[in-house]
Amino acid sequence: MFDFALILESVPFLARGAVYTVEVSVLAIVFGLVLGWILGLAAVSGVGWLRAITWAYVQFIRGTPLLIQLYFLFYVLPTWGLTVSALATGIIGLGLFFSAYATEIYRAGIEDLPAGQWEAALALGLPIRRVWTGIILPQAIRAVLPMLGNIVVSMFKQTALLSTITVLELLAHGMAIGQMTYRFVEPLTLVGAFYFAVSYLSARALRSLETRDEVRA
């Protein structure tokens, strides 16, 4: 049976882990979105070697488990003299993983735009920078917003893996309570409920944003 007293006692402790989890998620997502955008532009550039490097990066990151990547960054890089904190490792690891998926989403969004829009803009004599910022990018971002929203929610849930490299996020706090009280059901139930609540609310918020954007369009 549930020990509701333990649940009430656990809430303040888990709340600190929840705040930490949200902070790590936001930083990793911003890093991933920015890096993915840069790589996405590289993927559609006319520079062959740049496109090849971007393709190799995306295939490698998407083709290997996130947990192995985190272990490599946290346990292997220090043996090569590259040592960073567990928190920084978690943010970088999540951001790199997220950026690979964001790269493909951005690339697809740009390449799916009708070629006629490029031709019409260039025929009008618009500068390339104006074509990108005023015509191509706004449409591409609008098109990929639903897919980006899905992986943002997924990435938030992936933060639970950071407990394996000693990052004191929400799951680590829940496991600590379980180890101290020898009761894991209550704290892990609260951890799961928090992840579900944030994921659900984030999905609803993203859907609302998509709907508003569709109305404006």
Coordinates of C-alpha atoms in Angstrom, one line a residue:
M1 CA 0.0 0.0 0.0
F2 CA 1.0 3.6 -0.6
D3 CA 2.6 5.4 2.3
F4 CA 1.0 8.8 1.8
A5 CA 3.0 10.3 4.6
L6 CA 6.2 9.5 2.8
I7 CA 4.8 11.0 -0.4
L8 CA 4.1 14.3 1.4
E9 CA 7.6 14.2 3.0
S10 CA 9.2 13.5 -0.4
V11 CA 7.6 16.4 -2.3
P12 CA 10.0 19.2 -1.2
F13 CA 13.1 17.1 -1.8
L14 CA 11.8 15.9 -5.2
A15 CA 10.8 19.5 -6.1
R16 CA 14.5 20.5 -6.0
G17 CA 15.3 17.7 -8.4
A18 CA 12.4 18.8 -10.6
V19 CA 13.7 22.3 -10.9
Y20 CA 17.2 21.0 -11.7
T21 CA 15.7 18.7 -14.4
V22 CA 13.8 21.6 -16.0
E23 CA 16.9 23.8 -16.0
V24 CA 19.1 21.1 -17.6
S25 CA 16.4 20.4 -20.2
V26 CA 16.0 24.0 -21.2
L27 CA 19.8 24.5 -21.6
A28 CA 20.2 21.3 -23.6
I29 CA 17.2 22.0 -25.8
V30 CA 18.5 25.5 -26.6
F31 CA 21.9 24.2 -27.3
G32 CA 20.5 21.5 -29.5
L33 CA 18.2 23.8 -31.4
V34 CA 20.9 26.3 -32.2
L35 CA 23.5 23.6 -33.2
G36 CA 20.8 21.8 -35.2
W37 CA 20.0 25.0 -37.1
I38 CA 23.6 25.6 -38.0
L39 CA 24.1 22.0 -39.1
G40 CA 20.7 22.1 -41.0
L41 CA 22.0 25.1 -43.0
A42 CA 25.2 23.2 -43.6
A43 CA 23.2 20.2 -44.8
V44 CA 21.5 22.2 -47.6
S45 CA 24.6 24.2 -48.5
G46 CA 26.3 23.8 -51.8
V47 CA 29.6 22.9 -50.2
G48 CA 30.1 19.1 -50.7
W49 CA 32.6 18.5 -47.9
L50 CA 30.4 20.4 -45.4
R51 CA 27.4 18.4 -46.3
A52 CA 29.4 15.2 -46.0
I53 CA 30.6 16.0 -42.5
T54 CA 27.1 17.0 -41.4
W55 CA 25.7 13.7 -42.8
A56 CA 28.3 11.7 -41.0
Y57 CA 27.7 13.5 -37.7
V58 CA 23.9 13.0 -37.9
Q59 CA 24.3 9.3 -38.8
F60 CA 26.7 8.6 -36.0
I61 CA 24.7 10.4 -33.3
R62 CA 21.4 9.0 -34.4
G63 CA 22.9 5.5 -34.8
T64 CA 24.3 5.1 -31.3
P65 CA 22.4 5.1 -28.0
L66 CA 22.3 8.3 -25.9
L67 CA 23.5 6.4 -22.8
I68 CA 26.7 5.2 -24.5
Q69 CA 27.3 8.8 -25.7
L70 CA 26.9 10.1 -22.1
Y71 CA 29.2 7.4 -20.8
F72 CA 31.8 8.3 -23.4
L73 CA 31.7 12.0 -22.6
F74 CA 31.8 11.4 -18.8
Y75 CA 34.2 8.5 -18.5
V76 CA 36.3 8.4 -21.6
L77 CA 37.1 12.0 -22.4
P78 CA 38.7 12.6 -18.9
T79 CA 41.3 9.9 -19.8
W80 CA 42.2 12.1 -22.7
G81 CA 42.6 15.2 -20.5
L82 CA 39.1 16.6 -21.3
T83 CA 37.3 16.9 -18.0
V84 CA 34.0 18.7 -17.4
S85 CA 31.5 18.6 -14.7
A86 CA 28.6 16.0 -14.7
L87 CA 26.1 18.8 -15.3
A88 CA 28.0 20.2 -18.3
T89 CA 28.5 16.7 -19.6
G90 CA 24.7 16.1 -19.4
I91 CA 23.8 19.4 -21.1
I92 CA 26.4 18.8 -23.9
G93 CA 25.4 15.2 -24.3
L94 CA 21.7 15.8 -24.5
G95 CA 22.3 18.9 -26.8
L96 CA 24.4 16.9 -29.2
F97 CA 21.9 14.1 -29.3
F98 CA 19.0 16.5 -29.8
S99 CA 20.9 18.5 -32.5
A100 CA 21.2 15.5 -34.8
Y101 CA 17.5 15.0 -35.0
A102 CA 16.9 18.8 -35.2
T103 CA 19.3 18.9 -38.1
E104 CA 17.3 16.5 -40.2
I105 CA 14.1 18.2 -39.3
Y106 CA 15.4 21.6 -40.4
R107 CA 17.0 20.1 -43.6
A108 CA 13.7 18.5 -44.5
G109 CA 11.7 21.6 -43.8
I110 CA 14.0 23.7 -46.1
E111 CA 14.2 21.2 -48.9
D112 CA 10.4 20.6 -49.0
L113 CA 9.7 24.2 -49.9
P114 CA 8.7 24.7 -53.5
A115 CA 11.6 25.5 -55.8
G116 CA 9.4 28.1 -57.4
Q117 CA 9.7 30.4 -54.4
W118 CA 13.5 30.5 -54.8
E119 CA 13.2 31.2 -58.4
A120 CA 10.6 33.9 -58.0
A121 CA 12.6 35.6 -55.2
L122 CA 15.8 35.6 -57.2
A123 CA 13.9 36.8 -60.3
L124 CA 12.8 39.8 -58.3
G125 CA 16.5 40.6 -57.6
L126 CA 16.2 40.1 -53.8
P127 CA 19.5 39.6 -52.0
I128 CA 20.2 36.1 -50.9
R129 CA 20.1 37.1 -47.2
R130 CA 16.7 38.7 -47.7
V131 CA 15.4 35.5 -49.5
W132 CA 16.5 33.4 -46.5
T133 CA 15.4 35.6 -43.7
G134 CA 12.2 36.9 -45.3
I135 CA 10.9 34.0 -47.3
I136 CA 12.6 30.6 -46.8
L137 CA 13.3 30.5 -43.0
P138 CA 9.9 31.6 -41.8
Q139 CA 8.1 29.0 -43.9
A140 CA 10.5 26.3 -43.0
I141 CA 10.3 26.9 -39.2
R142 CA 6.4 26.9 -39.5
A143 CA 6.5 23.6 -41.3
V144 CA 8.8 21.8 -38.9
L145 CA 7.4 23.2 -35.6
P146 CA 5.2 20.1 -34.9
M147 CA 8.2 17.7 -35.4
L148 CA 10.5 19.9 -33.3
G149 CA 7.8 20.0 -30.5
N150 CA 7.7 16.2 -30.5
I151 CA 11.5 15.8 -30.0
V152 CA 11.5 18.6 -27.4
V153 CA 9.1 16.6 -25.3
S154 CA 11.1 13.4 -25.9
M155 CA 14.3 15.1 -24.9
F156 CA 12.8 16.3 -21.7
K157 CA 12.1 12.6 -20.7
Q158 CA 15.6 11.6 -21.7
T159 CA 17.0 13.7 -18.8
A160 CA 16.3 10.7 -16.6
L161 CA 19.4 9.1 -18.1
L162 CA 21.6 11.8 -16.6
S163 CA 21.3 10.1 -13.2
T164 CA 23.7 7.4 -14.6
I165 CA 26.5 10.0 -14.7
T166 CA 25.8 11.4 -11.2
V167 CA 23.7 14.4 -12.3
L168 CA 21.3 15.1 -9.4
E169 CA 18.2 15.5 -11.5
L170 CA 14.7 14.3 -10.5
L171 CA 15.2 10.5 -10.9
A172 CA 18.4 10.7 -8.8
H173 CA 16.5 12.4 -6.0
G174 CA 13.8 9.8 -6.2
M175 CA 16.3 6.9 -6.1
A176 CA 18.0 8.6 -3.1
I177 CA 14.7 8.6 -1.2
G178 CA 14.1 5.0 -2.0
Q179 CA 17.6 4.0 -0.8
M180 CA 17.1 5.9 2.5
T181 CA 13.6 4.6 3.2
Y182 CA 13.8 1.2 1.4
R183 CA 10.5 2.2 -0.3
F184 CA 10.8 2.9 -4.0
V185 CA 7.1 2.8 -5.1
E186 CA 6.2 6.2 -3.7
P187 CA 9.1 8.3 -4.8
L188 CA 9.3 6.7 -8.3
T189 CA 5.6 7.1 -8.7
L190 CA 6.0 10.8 -8.0
V191 CA 8.9 11.0 -10.4
G192 CA 6.8 9.4 -13.1
A193 CA 3.9 11.6 -12.4
F194 CA 6.0 14.7 -12.7
Y195 CA 7.5 13.6 -16.1
F196 CA 4.0 12.8 -17.3
A197 CA 2.6 16.1 -16.2
V198 CA 5.3 18.2 -17.7
S199 CA 5.3 16.2 -21.0
Y200 CA 1.5 16.5 -21.2
L201 CA 1.4 20.2 -20.5
S202 CA 4.3 20.8 -22.9
A203 CA 2.6 18.9 -25.7
R204 CA -0.6 20.9 -25.1
A205 CA 1.3 24.2 -25.2
L206 CA 3.1 23.2 -28.4
R207 CA -0.2 22.2 -30.0
S208 CA -1.7 25.5 -29.0
L209 CA 1.2 27.3 -30.6
E210 CA 0.8 25.3 -33.8
T211 CA -2.9 26.0 -33.9
R212 CA -2.3 29.8 -33.4
D213 CA 0.4 29.7 -36.1
E214 CA -2.0 27.9 -38.5
V215 CA -4.7 30.6 -37.9
R216 CA -2.2 33.3 -38.6
A217 CA -1.1 31.6 -41.8

